[in-house]
mmCIF file of C-alpha atoms in Angstrom:
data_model
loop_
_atom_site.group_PDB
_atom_site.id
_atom_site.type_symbol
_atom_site.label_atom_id
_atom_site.label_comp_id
_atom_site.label_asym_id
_atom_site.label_seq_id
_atom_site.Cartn_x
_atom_site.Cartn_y
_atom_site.Cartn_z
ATOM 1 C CA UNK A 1 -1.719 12.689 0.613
ATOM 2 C CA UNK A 2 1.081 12.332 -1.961
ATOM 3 C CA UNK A 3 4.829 12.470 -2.745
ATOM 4 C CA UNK A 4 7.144 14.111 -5.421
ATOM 5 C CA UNK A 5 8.425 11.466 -7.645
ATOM 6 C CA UNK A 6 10.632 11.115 -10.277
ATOM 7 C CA UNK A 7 10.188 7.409 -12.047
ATOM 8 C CA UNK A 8 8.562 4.611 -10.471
ATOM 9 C CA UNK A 9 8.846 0.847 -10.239
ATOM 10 C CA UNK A 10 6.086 -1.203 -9.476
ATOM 11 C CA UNK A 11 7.657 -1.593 -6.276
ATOM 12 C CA UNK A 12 7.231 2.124 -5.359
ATOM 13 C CA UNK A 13 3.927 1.499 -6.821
ATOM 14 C CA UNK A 14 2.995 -1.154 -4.699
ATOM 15 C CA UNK A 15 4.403 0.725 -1.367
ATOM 16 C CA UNK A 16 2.872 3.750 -1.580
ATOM 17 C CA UNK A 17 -0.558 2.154 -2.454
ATOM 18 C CA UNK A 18 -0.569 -0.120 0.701
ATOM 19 C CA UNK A 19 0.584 2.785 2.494
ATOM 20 C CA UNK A 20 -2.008 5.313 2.075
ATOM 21 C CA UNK A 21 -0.575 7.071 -0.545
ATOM 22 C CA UNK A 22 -3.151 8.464 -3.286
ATOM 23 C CA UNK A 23 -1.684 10.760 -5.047
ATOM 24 C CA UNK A 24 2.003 11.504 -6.555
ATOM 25 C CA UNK A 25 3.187 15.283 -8.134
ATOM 26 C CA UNK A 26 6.117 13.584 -11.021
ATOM 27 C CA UNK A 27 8.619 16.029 -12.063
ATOM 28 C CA UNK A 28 9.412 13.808 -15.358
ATOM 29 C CA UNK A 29 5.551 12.383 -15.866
ATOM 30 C CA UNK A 30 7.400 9.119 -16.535
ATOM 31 C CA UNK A 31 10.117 10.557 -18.681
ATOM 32 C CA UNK A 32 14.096 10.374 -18.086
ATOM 33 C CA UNK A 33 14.631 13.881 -17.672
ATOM 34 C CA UNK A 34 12.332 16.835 -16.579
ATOM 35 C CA UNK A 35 13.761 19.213 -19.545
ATOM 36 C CA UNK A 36 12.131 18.134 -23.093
ATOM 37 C CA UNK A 37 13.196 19.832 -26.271
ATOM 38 C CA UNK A 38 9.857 18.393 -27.721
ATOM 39 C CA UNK A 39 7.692 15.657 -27.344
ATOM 40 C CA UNK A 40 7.103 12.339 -29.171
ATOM 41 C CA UNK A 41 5.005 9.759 -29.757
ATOM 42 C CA UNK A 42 7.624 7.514 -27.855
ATOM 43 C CA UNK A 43 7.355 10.367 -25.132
ATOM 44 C CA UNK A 44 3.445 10.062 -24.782
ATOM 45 C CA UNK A 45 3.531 6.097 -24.862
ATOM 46 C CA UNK A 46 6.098 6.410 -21.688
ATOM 47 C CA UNK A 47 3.579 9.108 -19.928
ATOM 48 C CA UNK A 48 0.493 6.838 -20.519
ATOM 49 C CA UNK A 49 2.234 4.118 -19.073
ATOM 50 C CA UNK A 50 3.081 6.407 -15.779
ATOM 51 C CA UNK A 51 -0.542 7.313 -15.917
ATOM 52 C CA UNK A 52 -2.152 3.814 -16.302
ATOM 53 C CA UNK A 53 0.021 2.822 -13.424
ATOM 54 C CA UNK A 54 -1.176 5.385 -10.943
ATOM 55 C CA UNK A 55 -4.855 3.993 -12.192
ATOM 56 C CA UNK A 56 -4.330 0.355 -11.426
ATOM 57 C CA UNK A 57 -2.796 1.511 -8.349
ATOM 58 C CA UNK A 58 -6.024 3.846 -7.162
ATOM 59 C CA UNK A 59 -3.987 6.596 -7.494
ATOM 60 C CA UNK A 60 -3.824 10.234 -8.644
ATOM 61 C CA UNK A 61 -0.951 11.991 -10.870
ATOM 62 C CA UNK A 62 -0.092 15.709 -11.101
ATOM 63 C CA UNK A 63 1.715 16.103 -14.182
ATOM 64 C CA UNK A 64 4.586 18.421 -14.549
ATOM 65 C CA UNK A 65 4.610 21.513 -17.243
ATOM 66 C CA UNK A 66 6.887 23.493 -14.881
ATOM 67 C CA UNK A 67 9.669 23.609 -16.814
ATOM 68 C CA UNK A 68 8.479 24.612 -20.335
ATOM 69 C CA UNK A 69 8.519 28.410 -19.944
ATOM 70 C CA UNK A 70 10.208 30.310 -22.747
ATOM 71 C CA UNK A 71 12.334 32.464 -20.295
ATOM 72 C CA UNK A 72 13.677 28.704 -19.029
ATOM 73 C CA UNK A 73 13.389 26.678 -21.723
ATOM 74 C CA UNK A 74 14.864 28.603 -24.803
ATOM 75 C CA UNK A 75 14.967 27.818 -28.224
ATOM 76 C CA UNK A 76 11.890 25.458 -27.947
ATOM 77 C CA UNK A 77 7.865 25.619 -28.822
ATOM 78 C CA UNK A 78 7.007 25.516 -25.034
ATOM 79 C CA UNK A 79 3.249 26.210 -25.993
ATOM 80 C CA UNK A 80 3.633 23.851 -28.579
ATOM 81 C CA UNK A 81 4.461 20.873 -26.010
ATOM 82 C CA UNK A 82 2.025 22.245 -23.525
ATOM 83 C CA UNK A 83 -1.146 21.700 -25.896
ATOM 84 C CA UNK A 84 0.148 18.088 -27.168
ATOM 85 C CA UNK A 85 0.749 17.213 -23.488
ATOM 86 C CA UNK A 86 -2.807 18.740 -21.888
ATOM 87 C CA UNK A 87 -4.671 17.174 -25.003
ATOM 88 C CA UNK A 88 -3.439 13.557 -24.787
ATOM 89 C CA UNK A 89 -3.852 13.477 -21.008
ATOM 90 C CA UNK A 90 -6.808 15.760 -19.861
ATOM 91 C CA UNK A 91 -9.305 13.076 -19.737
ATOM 92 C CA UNK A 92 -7.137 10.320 -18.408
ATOM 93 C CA UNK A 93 -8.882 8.611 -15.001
ATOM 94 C CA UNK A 94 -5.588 9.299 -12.886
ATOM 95 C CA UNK A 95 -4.688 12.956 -14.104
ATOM 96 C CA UNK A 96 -5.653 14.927 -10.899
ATOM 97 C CA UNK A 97 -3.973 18.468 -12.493
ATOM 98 C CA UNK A 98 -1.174 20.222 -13.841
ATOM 99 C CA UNK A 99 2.012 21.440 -12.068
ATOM 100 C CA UNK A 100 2.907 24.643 -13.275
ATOM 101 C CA UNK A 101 5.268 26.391 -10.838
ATOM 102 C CA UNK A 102 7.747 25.674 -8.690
ATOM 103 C CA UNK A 103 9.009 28.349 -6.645
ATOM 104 C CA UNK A 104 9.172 31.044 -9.864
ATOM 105 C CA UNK A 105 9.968 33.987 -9.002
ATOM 106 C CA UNK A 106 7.501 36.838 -9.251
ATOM 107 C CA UNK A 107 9.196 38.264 -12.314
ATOM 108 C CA UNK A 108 7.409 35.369 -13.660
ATOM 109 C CA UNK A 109 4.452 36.076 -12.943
ATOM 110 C CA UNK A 110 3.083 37.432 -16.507
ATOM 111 C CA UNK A 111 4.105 34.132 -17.869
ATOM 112 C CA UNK A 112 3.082 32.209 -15.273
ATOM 113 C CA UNK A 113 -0.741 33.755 -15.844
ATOM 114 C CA UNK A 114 -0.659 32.740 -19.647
ATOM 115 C CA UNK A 115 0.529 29.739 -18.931
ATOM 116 C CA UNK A 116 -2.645 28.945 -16.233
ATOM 117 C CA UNK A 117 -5.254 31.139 -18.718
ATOM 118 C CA UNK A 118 -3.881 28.607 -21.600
ATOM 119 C CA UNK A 119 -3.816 25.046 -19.576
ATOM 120 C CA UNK A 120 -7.139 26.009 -18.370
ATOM 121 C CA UNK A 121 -8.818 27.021 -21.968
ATOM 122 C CA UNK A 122 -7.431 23.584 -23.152
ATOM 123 C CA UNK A 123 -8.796 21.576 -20.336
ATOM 124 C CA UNK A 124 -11.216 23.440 -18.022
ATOM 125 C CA UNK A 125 -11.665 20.173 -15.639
ATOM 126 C CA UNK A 126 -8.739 19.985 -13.766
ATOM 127 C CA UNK A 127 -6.580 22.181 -11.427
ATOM 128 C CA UNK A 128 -3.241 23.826 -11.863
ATOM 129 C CA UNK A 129 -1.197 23.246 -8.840
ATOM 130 C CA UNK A 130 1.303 25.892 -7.663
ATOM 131 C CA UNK A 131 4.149 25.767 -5.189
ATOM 132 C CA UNK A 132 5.761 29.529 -3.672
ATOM 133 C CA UNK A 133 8.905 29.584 -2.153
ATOM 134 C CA UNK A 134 7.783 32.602 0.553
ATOM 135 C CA UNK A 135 5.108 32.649 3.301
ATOM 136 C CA UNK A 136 5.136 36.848 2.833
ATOM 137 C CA UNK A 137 0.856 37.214 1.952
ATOM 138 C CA UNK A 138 1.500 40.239 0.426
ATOM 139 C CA UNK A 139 3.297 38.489 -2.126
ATOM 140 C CA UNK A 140 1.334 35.476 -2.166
ATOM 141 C CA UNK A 141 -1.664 37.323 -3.544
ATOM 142 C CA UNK A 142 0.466 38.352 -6.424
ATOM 143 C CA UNK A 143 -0.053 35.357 -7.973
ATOM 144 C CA UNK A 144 -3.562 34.772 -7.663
ATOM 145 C CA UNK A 145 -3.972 34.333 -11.163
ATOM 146 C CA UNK A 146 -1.669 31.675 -12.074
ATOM 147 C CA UNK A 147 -3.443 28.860 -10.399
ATOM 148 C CA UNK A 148 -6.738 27.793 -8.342
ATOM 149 C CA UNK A 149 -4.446 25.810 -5.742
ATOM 150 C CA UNK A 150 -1.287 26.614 -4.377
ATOM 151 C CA UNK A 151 0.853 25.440 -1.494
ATOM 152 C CA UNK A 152 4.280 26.758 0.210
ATOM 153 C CA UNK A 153 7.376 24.188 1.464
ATOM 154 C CA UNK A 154 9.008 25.914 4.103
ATOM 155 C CA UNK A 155 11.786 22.928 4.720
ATOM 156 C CA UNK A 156 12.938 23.477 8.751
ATOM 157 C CA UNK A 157 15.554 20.036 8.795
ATOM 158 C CA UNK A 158 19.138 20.991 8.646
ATOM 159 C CA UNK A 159 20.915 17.995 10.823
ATOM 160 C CA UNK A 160 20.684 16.522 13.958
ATOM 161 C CA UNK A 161 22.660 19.252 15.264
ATOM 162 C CA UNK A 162 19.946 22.067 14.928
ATOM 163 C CA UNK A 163 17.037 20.381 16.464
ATOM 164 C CA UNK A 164 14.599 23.824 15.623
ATOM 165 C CA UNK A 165 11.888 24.586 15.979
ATOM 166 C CA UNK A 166 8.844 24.866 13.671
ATOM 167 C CA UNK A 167 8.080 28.718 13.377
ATOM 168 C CA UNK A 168 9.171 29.008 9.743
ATOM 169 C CA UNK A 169 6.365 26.191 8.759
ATOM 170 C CA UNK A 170 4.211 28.234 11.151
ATOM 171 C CA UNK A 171 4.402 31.370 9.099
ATOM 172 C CA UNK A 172 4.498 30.147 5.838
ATOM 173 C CA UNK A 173 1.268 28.125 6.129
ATOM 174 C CA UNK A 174 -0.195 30.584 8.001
ATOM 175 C CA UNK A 175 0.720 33.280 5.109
ATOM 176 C CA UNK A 176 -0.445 31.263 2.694
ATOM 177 C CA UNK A 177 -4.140 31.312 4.405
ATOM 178 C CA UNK A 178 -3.912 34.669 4.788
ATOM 179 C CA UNK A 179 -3.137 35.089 1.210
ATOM 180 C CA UNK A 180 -6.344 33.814 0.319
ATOM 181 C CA UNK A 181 -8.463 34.047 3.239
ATOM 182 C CA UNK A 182 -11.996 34.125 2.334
ATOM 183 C CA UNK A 183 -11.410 33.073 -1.366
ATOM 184 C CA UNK A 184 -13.513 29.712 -2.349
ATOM 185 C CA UNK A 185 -12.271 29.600 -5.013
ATOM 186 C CA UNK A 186 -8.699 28.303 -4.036
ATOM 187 C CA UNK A 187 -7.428 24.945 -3.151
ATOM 188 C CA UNK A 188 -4.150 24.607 -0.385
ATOM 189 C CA UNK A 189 -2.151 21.916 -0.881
ATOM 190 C CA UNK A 190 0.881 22.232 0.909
ATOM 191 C CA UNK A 191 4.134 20.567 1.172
ATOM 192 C CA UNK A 192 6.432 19.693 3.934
ATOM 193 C CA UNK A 193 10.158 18.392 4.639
ATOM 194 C CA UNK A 194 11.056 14.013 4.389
ATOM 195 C CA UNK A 195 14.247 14.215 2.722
ATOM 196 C CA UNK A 196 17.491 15.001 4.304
ATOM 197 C CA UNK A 197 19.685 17.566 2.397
ATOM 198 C CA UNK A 198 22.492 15.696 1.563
ATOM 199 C CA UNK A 199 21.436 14.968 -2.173
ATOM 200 C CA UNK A 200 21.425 18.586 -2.376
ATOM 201 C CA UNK A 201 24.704 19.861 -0.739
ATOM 202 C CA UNK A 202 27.106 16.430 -1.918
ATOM 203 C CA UNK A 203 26.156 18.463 -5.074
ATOM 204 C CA UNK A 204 27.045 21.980 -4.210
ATOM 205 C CA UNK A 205 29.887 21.419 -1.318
ATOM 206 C CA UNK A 206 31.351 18.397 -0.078
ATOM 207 C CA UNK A 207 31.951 19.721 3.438
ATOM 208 C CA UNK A 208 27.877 20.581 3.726
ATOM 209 C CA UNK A 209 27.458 16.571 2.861
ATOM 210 C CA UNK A 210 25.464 15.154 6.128
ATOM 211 C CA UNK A 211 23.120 12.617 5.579
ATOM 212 C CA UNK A 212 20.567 13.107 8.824
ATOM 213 C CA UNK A 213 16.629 13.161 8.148
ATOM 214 C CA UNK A 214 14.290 13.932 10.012
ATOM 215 C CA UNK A 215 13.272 12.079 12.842
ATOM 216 C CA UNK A 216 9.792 10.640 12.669
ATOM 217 C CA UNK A 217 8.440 12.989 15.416
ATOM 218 C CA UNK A 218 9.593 15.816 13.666
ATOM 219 C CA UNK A 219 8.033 14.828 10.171
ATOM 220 C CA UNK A 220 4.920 14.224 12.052
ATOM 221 C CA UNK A 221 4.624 17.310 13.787
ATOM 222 C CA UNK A 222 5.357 19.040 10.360
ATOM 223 C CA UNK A 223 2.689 17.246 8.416
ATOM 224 C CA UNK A 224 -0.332 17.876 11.193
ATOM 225 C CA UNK A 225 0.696 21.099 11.601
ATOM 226 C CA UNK A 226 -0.323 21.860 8.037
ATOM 227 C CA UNK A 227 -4.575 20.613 8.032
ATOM 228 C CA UNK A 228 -4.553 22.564 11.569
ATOM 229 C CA UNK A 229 -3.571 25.412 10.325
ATOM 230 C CA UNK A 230 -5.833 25.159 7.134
ATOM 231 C CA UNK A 231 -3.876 22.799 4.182
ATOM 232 C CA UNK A 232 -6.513 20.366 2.639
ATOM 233 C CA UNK A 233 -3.587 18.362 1.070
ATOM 234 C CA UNK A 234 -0.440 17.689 1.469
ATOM 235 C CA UNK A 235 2.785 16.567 -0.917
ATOM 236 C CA UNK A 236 5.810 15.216 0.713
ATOM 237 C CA UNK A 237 9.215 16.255 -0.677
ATOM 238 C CA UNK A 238 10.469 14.204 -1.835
ATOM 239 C CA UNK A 239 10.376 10.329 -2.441
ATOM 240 C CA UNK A 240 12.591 10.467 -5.070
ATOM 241 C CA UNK A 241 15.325 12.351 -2.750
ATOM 242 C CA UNK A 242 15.465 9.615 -0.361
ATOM 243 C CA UNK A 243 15.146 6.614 -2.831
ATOM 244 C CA UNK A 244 17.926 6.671 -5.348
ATOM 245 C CA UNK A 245 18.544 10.403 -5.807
ATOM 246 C CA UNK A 246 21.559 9.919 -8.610
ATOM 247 C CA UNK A 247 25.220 9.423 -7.378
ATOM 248 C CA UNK A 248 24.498 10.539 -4.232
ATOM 249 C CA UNK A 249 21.918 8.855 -1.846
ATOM 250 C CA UNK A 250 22.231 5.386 0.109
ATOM 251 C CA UNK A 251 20.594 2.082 -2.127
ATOM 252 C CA UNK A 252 17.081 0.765 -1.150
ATOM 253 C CA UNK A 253 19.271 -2.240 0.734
ATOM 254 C CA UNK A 254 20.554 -0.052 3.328
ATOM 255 C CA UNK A 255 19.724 -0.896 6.324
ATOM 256 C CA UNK A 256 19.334 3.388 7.323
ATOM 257 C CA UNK A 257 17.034 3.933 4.338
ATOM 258 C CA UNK A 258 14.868 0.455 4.934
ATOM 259 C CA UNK A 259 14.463 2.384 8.511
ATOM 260 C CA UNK A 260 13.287 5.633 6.924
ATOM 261 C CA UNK A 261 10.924 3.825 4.515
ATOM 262 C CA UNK A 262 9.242 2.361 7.749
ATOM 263 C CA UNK A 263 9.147 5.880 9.206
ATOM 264 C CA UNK A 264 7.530 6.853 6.379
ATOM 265 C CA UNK A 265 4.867 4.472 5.970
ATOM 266 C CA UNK A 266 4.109 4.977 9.494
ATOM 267 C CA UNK A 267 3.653 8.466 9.061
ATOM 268 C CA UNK A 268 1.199 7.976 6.310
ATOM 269 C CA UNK A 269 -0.526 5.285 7.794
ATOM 270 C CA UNK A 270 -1.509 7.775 10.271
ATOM 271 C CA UNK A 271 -2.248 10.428 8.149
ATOM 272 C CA UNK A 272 -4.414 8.489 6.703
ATOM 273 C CA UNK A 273 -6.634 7.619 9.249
ATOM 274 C CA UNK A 274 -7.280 10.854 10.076
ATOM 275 C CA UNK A 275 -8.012 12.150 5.799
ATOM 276 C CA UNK A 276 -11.104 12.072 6.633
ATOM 277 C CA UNK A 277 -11.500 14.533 8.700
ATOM 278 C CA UNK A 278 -8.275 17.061 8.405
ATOM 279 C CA UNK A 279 -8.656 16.739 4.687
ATOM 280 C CA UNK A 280 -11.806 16.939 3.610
ATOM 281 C CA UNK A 281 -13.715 18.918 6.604
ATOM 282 C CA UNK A 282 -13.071 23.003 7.502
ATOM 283 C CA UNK A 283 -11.548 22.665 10.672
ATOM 284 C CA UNK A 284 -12.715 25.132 13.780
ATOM 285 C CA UNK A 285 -9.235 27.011 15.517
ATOM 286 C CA UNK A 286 -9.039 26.325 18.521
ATOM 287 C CA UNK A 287 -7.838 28.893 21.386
ATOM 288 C CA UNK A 288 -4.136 27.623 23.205
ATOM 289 C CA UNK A 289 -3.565 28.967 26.139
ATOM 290 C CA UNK A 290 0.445 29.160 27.560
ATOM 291 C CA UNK A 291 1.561 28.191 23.986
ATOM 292 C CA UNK A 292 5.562 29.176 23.876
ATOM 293 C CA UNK A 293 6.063 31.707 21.007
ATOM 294 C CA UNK A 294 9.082 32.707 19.470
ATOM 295 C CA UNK A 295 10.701 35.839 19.773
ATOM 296 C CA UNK A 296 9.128 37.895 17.334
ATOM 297 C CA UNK A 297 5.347 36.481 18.316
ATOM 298 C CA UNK A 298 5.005 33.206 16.065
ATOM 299 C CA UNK A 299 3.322 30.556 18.474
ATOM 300 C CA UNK A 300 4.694 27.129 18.646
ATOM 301 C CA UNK A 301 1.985 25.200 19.286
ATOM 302 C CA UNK A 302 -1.462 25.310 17.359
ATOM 303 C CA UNK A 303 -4.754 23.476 17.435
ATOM 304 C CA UNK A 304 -7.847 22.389 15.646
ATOM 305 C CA UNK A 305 -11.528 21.123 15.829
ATOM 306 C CA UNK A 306 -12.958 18.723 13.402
ATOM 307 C CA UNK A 307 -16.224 18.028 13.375
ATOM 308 C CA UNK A 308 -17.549 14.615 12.506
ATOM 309 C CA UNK A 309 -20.615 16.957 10.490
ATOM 310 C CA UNK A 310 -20.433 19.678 8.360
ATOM 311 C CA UNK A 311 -19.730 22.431 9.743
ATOM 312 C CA UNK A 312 -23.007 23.971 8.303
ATOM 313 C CA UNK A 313 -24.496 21.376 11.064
ATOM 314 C CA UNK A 314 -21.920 21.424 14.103
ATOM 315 C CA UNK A 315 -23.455 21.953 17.362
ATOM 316 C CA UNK A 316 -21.642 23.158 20.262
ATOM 317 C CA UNK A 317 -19.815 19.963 21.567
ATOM 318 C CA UNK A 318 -19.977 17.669 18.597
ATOM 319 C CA UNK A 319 -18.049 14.824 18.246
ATOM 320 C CA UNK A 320 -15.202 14.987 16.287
ATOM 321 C CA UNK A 321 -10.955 15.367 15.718
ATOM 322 C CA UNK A 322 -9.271 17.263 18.180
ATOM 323 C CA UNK A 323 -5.554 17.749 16.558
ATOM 324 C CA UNK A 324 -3.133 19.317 18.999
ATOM 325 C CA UNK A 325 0.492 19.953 17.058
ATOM 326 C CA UNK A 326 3.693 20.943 19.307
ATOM 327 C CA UNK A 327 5.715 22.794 16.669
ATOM 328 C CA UNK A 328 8.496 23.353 19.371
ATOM 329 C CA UNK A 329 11.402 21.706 20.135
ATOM 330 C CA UNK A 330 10.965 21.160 24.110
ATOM 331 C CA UNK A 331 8.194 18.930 25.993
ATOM 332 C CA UNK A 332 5.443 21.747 26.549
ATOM 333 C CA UNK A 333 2.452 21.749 28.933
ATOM 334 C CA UNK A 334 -0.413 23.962 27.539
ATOM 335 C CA UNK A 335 -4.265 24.186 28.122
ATOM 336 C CA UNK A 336 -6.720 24.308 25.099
ATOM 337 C CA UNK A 337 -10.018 25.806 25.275
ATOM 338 C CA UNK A 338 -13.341 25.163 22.749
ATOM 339 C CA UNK A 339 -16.481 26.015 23.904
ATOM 340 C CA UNK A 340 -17.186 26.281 28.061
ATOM 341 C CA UNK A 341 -14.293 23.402 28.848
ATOM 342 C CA UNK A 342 -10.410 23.579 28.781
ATOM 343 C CA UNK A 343 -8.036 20.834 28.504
ATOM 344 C CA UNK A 344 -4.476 20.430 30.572
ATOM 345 C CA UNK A 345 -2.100 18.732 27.961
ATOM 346 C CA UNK A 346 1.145 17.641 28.070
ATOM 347 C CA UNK A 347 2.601 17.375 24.884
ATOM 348 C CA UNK A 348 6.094 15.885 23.472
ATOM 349 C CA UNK A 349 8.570 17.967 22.166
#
């Protein structure tokens, strides 16, 4: 369970460690700025420090390398700052993996694969994480060999004004497991919406700047939705956004972000207690019956079975997790069946 970060202070530190926060995905790895022209020794003295941090914090760090591609980067030894970074940190306690795309293209794809086959030749222990910007399988599979996990981040919030519904997380988790249905081999960690847009649009049109999050039932169905549906992690985007995005977002003081930062903690409070099982155990789908669909097909409303053993062991009837996730945006009754019984729920919209 982690966030996108920028910097940190020991504050942040200290919040998301009491909150159930383990793991953070830093687009800077500590630094100022995400774009390096090379690196230093000053450079690798300010990512150690990022690094040790996360450690006395019990947390994990995936380190960023997304931005040194030739194509993006010019005029620089990308490769050059790839090997110095991978070889200083690969056996650091906190480095979980390395981030190495977000939301390229496909006509990156030839770089993207030399980029994996090289981070993986210099440090064969850890993952590569990668993040698509499309839920199409089809194209999914293309880049099967950039990476051993990947994730999507269909983001659903507009404003206040929209109220949708979920389908669009629907179908881009559920064409990510498609993608690589049946593949061992490959990690999902997926990534879902706690950051209103205004950061964004103040930047790109001053008559698109709202400032309206997500409400907490919202970001709750949009996180559960994700293990039910077959995610065994999930990154928030973004932290950063909400906390001091530059020139544009509210200070820590304000009385509307100290309310978001309790939304948030709540939220991962209770994602926590249930890591244990929508994390780390295969969940069993579970049949809903009168679950509204959209107009093309795409049902609103999913669930999931997990079992308190491994699956290797589950009986019929075992005791476990039953997650039930109303990804619409109206009070639904359905009924959900598993086994020889079926439940009559009323869920919240």
């Amino acid at each position: 369970i982690g966030f996108y970060v920028h910097g940190l202070s020991n504050a942040d530190w200290d919040w998301m460690e009491a909150n159930g926060i383990n793991t953070v995905l830093t687009y800077t790895n500590g630094l100022k700025t995400e774009k390096m022209s090379n690196v230093t020794e000053g450079d690798l003295a300010q990512m150690r420090d990022f690094l040790d941090a996360a450690a006395a914090h019990n947390m994990k760090v995936f380190l960023s390398l997304k931005d040194l591609y030739d194509s993006k980067n010019k005029g620089v030894d990308n490769n050059g700052i790839v090997t110095t970074i991978v070889t200083a940190f690969r056996n650091h306690s906190a480095l979980l993996g390395w981030y190495l795309n977000d939301e390229y293209k496909p006509d990156y794809i030839p770089q993207l694969e030399a980029r994996y086959d090289n981070v993986s030749r210099l440090d064969p222990y850890h993952v590569s994480y990668s993040v698509e910007d499309t839920g199409k399988a089809d194209t999914l599979k293309l880049y099967r060999k950039t990476s051993s996990v990947f994730g999507v981040d269909p983001y659903p919030w507009a404003n206040a004004s929209l109220t949708p519904d979920l389908h669009a997380e629907v179908e881009e988790i559920v064409g990510l497991t498609t993608a690589f249905s049946g593949d061992d081999t490959v990690g999902l960690c997926t990534v879902f919406q706690v950051f209103s847009w205004a950061p964004f649009d103040c930047k790109k049109d001053a008559e698109r700047c709202y400032d309206t999050w997500p409400p907490y039932e919202v970001m709750r169905a949009m996180s559960f939705l994700q293990p039910v549906l077959g995610s065994r992690g999930l990154v928030q985007y973004a932290y950063y956004t909400q906390f001091g995005y530059p020139g544009t977002m509210k200070p820590r003081s304000d009385p509307d972000v100290a309310a978001r930062l309790s939304d948030l903690a709540r939220l991962s409070q209770q994602l926590r207690a249930f890591a244990d099982h929508a994390f780390l155990r295969q969940p069993t789908a579970v049949e809903v019956l009168d679950a509204p669909t959209t107009s093309d097909g795409t049902k609103l409303v999913h669930a999931a079975h997990f079992a308190d053993k491994h699956p290797a062991d589950e009986e019929p009837n075992v005791a476990g997790i039953l997650i039930v996730v109303n990804g619409s945006n109206k009070p639904v009754q359905v009924r959900v069946a598993k086994s020889s019984s079926t439940i009559q729920l009323e869920l919240e919209a």
